[in-house]
Structure formats: C-alpha cells, structure tokens
CSV table of C-alpha atoms in Angstrom, one decimal:
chain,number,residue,atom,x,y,z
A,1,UNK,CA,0.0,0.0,0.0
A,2,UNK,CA,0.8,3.3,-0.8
A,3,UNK,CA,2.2,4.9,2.1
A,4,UNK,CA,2.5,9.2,3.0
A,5,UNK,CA,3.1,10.1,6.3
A,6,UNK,CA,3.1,13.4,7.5
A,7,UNK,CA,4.9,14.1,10.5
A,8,UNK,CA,2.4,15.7,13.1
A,9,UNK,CA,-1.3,15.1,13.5
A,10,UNK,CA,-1.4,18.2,15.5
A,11,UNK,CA,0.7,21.3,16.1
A,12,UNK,CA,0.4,24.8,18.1
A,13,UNK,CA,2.9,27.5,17.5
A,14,UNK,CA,2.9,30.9,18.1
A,15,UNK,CA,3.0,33.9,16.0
A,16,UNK,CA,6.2,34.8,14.1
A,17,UNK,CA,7.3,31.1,14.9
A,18,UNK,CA,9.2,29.1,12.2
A,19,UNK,CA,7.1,26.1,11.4
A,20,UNK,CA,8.3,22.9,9.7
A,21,UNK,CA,5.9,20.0,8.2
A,22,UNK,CA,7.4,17.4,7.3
A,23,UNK,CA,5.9,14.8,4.8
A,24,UNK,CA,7.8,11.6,3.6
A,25,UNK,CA,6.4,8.9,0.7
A,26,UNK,CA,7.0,5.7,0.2
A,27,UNK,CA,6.9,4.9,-2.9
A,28,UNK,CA,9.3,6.9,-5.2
A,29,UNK,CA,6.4,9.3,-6.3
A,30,UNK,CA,8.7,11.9,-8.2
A,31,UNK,CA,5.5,14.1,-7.6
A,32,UNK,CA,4.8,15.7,-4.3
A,33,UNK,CA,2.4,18.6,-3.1
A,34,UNK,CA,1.4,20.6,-0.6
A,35,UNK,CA,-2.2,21.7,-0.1
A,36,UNK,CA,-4.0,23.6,2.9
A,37,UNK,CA,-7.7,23.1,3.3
A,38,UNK,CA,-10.1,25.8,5.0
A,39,UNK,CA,-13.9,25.4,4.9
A,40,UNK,CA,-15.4,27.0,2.1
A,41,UNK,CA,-12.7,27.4,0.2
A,42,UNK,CA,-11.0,23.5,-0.8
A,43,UNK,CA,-7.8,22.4,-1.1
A,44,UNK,CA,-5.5,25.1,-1.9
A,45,UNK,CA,-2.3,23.8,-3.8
A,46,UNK,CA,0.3,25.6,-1.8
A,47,UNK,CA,3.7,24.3,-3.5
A,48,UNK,CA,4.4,21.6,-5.9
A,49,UNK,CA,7.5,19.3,-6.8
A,50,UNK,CA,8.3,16.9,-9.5
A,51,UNK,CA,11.6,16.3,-8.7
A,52,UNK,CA,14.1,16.3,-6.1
A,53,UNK,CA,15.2,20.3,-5.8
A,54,UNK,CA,12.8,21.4,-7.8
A,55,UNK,CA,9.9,23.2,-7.1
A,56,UNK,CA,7.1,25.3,-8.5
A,57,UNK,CA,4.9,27.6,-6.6
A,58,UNK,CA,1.0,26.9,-6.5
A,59,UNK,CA,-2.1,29.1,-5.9
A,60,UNK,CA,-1.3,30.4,-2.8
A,61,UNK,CA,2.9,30.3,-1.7
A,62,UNK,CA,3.0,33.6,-0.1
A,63,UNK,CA,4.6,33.2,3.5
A,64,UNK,CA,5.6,30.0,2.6
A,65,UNK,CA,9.0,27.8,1.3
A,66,UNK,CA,9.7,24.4,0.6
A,67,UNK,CA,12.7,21.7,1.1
A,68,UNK,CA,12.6,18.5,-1.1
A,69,UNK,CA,16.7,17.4,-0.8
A,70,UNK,CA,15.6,13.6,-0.8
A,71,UNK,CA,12.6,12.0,-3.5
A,72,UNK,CA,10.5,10.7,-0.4
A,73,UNK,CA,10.3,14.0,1.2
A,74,UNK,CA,9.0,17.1,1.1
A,75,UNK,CA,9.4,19.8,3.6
A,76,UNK,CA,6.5,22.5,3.9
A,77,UNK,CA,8.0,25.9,6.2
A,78,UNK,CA,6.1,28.3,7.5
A,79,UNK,CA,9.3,31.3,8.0
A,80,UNK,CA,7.3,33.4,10.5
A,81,UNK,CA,3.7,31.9,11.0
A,82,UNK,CA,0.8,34.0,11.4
A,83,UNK,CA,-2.5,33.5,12.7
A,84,UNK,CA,-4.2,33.1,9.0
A,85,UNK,CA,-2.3,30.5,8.5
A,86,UNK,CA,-4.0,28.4,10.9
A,87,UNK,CA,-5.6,25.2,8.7
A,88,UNK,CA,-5.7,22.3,7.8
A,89,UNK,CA,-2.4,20.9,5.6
A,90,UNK,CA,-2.2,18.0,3.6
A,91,UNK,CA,0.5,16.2,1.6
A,92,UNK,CA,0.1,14.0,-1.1
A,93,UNK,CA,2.5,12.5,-3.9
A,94,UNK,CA,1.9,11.2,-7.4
A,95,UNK,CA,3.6,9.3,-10.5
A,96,UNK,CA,2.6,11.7,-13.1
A,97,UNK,CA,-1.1,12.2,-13.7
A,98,UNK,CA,-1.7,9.0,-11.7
A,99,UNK,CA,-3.5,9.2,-8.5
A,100,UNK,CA,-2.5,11.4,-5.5
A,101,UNK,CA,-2.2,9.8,-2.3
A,102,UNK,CA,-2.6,11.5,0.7
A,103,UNK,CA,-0.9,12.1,4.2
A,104,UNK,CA,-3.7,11.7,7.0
A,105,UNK,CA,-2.8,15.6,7.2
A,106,UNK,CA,-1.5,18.1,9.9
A,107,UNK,CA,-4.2,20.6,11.9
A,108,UNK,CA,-2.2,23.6,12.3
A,109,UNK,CA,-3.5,26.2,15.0
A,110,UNK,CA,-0.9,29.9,15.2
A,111,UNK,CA,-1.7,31.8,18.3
B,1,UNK,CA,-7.9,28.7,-14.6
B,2,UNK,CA,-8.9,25.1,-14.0
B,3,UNK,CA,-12.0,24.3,-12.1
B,4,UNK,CA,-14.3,21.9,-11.0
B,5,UNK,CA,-17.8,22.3,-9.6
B,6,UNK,CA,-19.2,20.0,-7.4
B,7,UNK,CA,-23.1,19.8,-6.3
B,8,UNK,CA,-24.4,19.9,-4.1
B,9,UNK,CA,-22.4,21.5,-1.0
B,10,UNK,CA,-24.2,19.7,1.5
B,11,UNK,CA,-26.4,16.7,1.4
B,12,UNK,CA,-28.1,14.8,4.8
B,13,UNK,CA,-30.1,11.9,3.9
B,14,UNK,CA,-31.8,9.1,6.4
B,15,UNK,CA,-30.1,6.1,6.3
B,16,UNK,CA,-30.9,3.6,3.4
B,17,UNK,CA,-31.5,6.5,0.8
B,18,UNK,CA,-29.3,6.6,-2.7
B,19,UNK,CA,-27.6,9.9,-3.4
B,20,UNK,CA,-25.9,11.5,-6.2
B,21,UNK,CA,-23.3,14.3,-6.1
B,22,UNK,CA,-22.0,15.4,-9.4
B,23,UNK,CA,-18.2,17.1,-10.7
B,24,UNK,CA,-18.3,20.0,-13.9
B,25,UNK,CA,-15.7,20.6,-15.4
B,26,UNK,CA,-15.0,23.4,-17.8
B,27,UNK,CA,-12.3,21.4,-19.6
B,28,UNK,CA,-12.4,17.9,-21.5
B,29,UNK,CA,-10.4,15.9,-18.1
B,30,UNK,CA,-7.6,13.5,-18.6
B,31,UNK,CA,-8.8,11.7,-15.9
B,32,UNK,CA,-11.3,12.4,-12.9
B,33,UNK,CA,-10.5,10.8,-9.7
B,34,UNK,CA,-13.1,10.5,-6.2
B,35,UNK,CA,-11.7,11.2,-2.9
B,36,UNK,CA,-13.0,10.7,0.3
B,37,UNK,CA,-12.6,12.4,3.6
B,38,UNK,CA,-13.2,11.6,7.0
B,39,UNK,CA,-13.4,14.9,9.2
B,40,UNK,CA,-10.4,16.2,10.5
B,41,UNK,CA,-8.3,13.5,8.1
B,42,UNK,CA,-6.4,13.1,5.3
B,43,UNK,CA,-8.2,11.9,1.7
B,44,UNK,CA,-8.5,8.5,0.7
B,45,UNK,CA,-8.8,7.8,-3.0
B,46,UNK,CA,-12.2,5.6,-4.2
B,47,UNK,CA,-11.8,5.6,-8.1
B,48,UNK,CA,-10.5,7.0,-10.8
B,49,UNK,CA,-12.2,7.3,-14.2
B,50,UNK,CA,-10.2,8.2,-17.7
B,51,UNK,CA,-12.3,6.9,-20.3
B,52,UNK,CA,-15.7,8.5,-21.7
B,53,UNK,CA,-18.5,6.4,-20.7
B,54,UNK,CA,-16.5,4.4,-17.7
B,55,UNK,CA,-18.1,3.4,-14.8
B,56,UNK,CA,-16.7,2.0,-12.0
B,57,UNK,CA,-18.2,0.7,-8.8
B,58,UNK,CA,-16.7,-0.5,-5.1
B,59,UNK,CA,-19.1,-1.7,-2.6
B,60,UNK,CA,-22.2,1.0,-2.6
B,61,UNK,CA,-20.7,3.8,-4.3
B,62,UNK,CA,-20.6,3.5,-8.3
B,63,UNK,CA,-18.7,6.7,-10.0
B,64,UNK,CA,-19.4,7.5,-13.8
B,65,UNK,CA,-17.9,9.7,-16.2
B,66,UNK,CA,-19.7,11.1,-19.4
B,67,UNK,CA,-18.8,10.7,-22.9
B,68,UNK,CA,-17.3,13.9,-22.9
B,69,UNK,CA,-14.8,13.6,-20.2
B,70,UNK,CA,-16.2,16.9,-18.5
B,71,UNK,CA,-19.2,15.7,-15.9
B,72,UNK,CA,-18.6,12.5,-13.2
B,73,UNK,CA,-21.4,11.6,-10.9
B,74,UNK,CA,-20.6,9.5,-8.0
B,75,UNK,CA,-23.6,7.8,-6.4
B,76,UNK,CA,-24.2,5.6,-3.5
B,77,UNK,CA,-27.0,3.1,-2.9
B,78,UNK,CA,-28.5,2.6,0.4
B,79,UNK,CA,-26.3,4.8,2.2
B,80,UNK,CA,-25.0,4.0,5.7
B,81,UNK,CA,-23.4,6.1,8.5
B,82,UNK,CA,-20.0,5.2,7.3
B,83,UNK,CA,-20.8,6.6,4.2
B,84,UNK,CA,-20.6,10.4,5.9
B,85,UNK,CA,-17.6,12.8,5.2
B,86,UNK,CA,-16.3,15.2,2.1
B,87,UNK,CA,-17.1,13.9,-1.0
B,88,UNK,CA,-14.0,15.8,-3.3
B,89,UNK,CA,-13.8,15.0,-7.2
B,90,UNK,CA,-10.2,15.9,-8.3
B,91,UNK,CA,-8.2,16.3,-11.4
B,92,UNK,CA,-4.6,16.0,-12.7
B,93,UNK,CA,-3.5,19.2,-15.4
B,94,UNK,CA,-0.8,18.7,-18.3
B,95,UNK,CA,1.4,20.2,-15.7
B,96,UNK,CA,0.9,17.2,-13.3
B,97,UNK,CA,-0.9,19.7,-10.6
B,98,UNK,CA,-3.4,18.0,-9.1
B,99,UNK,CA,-6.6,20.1,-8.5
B,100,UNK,CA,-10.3,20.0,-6.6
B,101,UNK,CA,-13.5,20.6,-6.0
B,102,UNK,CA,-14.9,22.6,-3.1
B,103,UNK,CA,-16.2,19.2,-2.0
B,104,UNK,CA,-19.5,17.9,-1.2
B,105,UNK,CA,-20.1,17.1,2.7
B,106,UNK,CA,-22.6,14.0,3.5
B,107,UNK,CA,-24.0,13.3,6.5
B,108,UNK,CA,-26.4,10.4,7.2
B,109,UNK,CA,-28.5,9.8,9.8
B,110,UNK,CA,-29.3,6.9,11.3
C-alpha cells in the first residue's frame, strides 16, 4: 500500500514562529504537493515538486518555502507563522497524472 | 484557470436513501478521480475514471464519467453512517498539478 506520512497530526505554535511540516512517501512518487484546506474554500495547492530540488509555486505560496533534498520527502516551512495560516495541511504524492495519495494531514493552530 | 464544480455542498439523507453528487468541469479531463474524507483527516482515493463512458463501482458507491470527459457523478446506494464525510472530485493538469473541487459534505442519519 501506498504509504505518506506526514509528521504531526497536531501542532500549536505561536506567532512569528518558524514552522516545519514534514511529509515523507514511500513509494518513489517523483510528484509531491502541498495543499492547505479551509472550509469553504478547498484544497488550496500551496507548493508543488516533480523532482528532487525542484519546485514550482501553487495558488497560494506567499509566507511559505519548501525543502525537497531527498525523493521521499518534502518539507513544507512556514518562515514566521501568522494567525491566517492556521488550517488544515495536507500532503500528497503522485507518478505523473496517476493518483494522489494523501498524508492523514497536519491541523495547524498559530496563536 | 482550472476548475471543477461540485453539487451539491451539502447533502443529509436518512439512512438507506441513494444519493448522487456530481463534478463539472469546464475542460475535456484527462482523468477524474473520487476522494473521500473523514473529518479532520487526510483523503482517501475511491476511483478514478479516464475513459468516456466508464463506470466503475466499489461496494455502494458506483462513479461514472460522461462521454465527454467533462461531468462524473458519483452515487451511493443505500447509504449507511459510514458513508458520511467530504465527498471531493479531483483532477490532474498537463502540468501534473493536481486540483479539486470545493467538495461535497454528506451526512447520514441513522
């Protein structure tokens, strides 16, 4: 089974903080994504890569930057969190236009 | 832009009762794929459909897409409490992003 695990079910931080999520894949997807979800609104593709160091911005990357030094994994940073970005972010990976799989995703709370 | 539409928002239905929620799509889709979501979790994939015409169907819940590669419907029979969550119909671009509709939440009552 396809496997993606992101690191933290659940995370508080505080304003201005620097917030890593971490997300690793098991199975040599060279496509990997970051999305955040907030009701009414979707999924949001944040950041995408289709290879290792490379990296193209989504729909919304402001106040964010990604890592992806190894295939399985893909780093999402939040350089100094702020309260509206408080939501709910999920990871997946892909071969190509194949099916995204999904990490169980991370409930981010800034205060 | 790419977009899919997905009705309706919200759907509660009594236990037992068949439901439909449908996926637009502006654009002729290289393929249309059916997540599910539990509340507070990560997606889980159900299908995915790439031909016009294909229908595909696991347990209850049979997904169709039309001739023209732009509309899925995904529809359960005899829905159960299990069933509830977000209903989301995704798609992949020529640029391998993979993109979504606003989703469709479901709650059944027993």
């Amino acid at each position: 089974d396809v496997k993606v695990t992101q690191s933290s079910r659940y995370l508080v931080k505080r304003t201005g903080e620097k917030v890593f999520l971490e997300c690793v894949q098991d199975m040599d997807h060279e496509n990997m994504f970051w999305y955040r979800q907030d009701p009414g609104l979707g999924l949001r593709l944040i950041y995408f890569s289709y290879d290792v160091k490379m990296k193209e911005k989504g729909d919304i990357p402001e106040g964010y930057s990604v890592s992806r030094e190894k295939k399985e994994r893909f780093s999402l940073i939040l350089e100094s969190a702020s309260t509206n970005q408080t939501s709910m972010y999920l990871c997946a990976s892909s071969r190509g236009q194949f099916t995204a799989f999904f990490g169980q995703g991370t409930r981010l709370t800034v205060v | 832009s790419q977009e899919l539409e997905q009705s309706p928002q919200s759907l509660i239905v009594q236990e037992g009762k068949n439901l439909t929620i449908n996926c637009t799509s502006s654009k002729t889709l290289y393929g249309l794929y059916w997540y599910k979501q539990k509340y507070g979790e990560g997606l889980i994939f159900l299908m995915m459909l790439q031909k016009g015409g294909e229908e595909k169907s696991h347990e209850k819940i049979t997904a169709k897409l039309d001739e023209k590669k732009q509309q899925s419907s995904l529809h359960i029979t005899a829905s159960q409490p299990s069933h509830a969550g977000i209903y989301l119909c995704g798609a992949a671009n020529t640029g391998n992003q993979f993109y979504f509709g606003t989703g469709t939440s479901l709650t059944v009552i027993p």
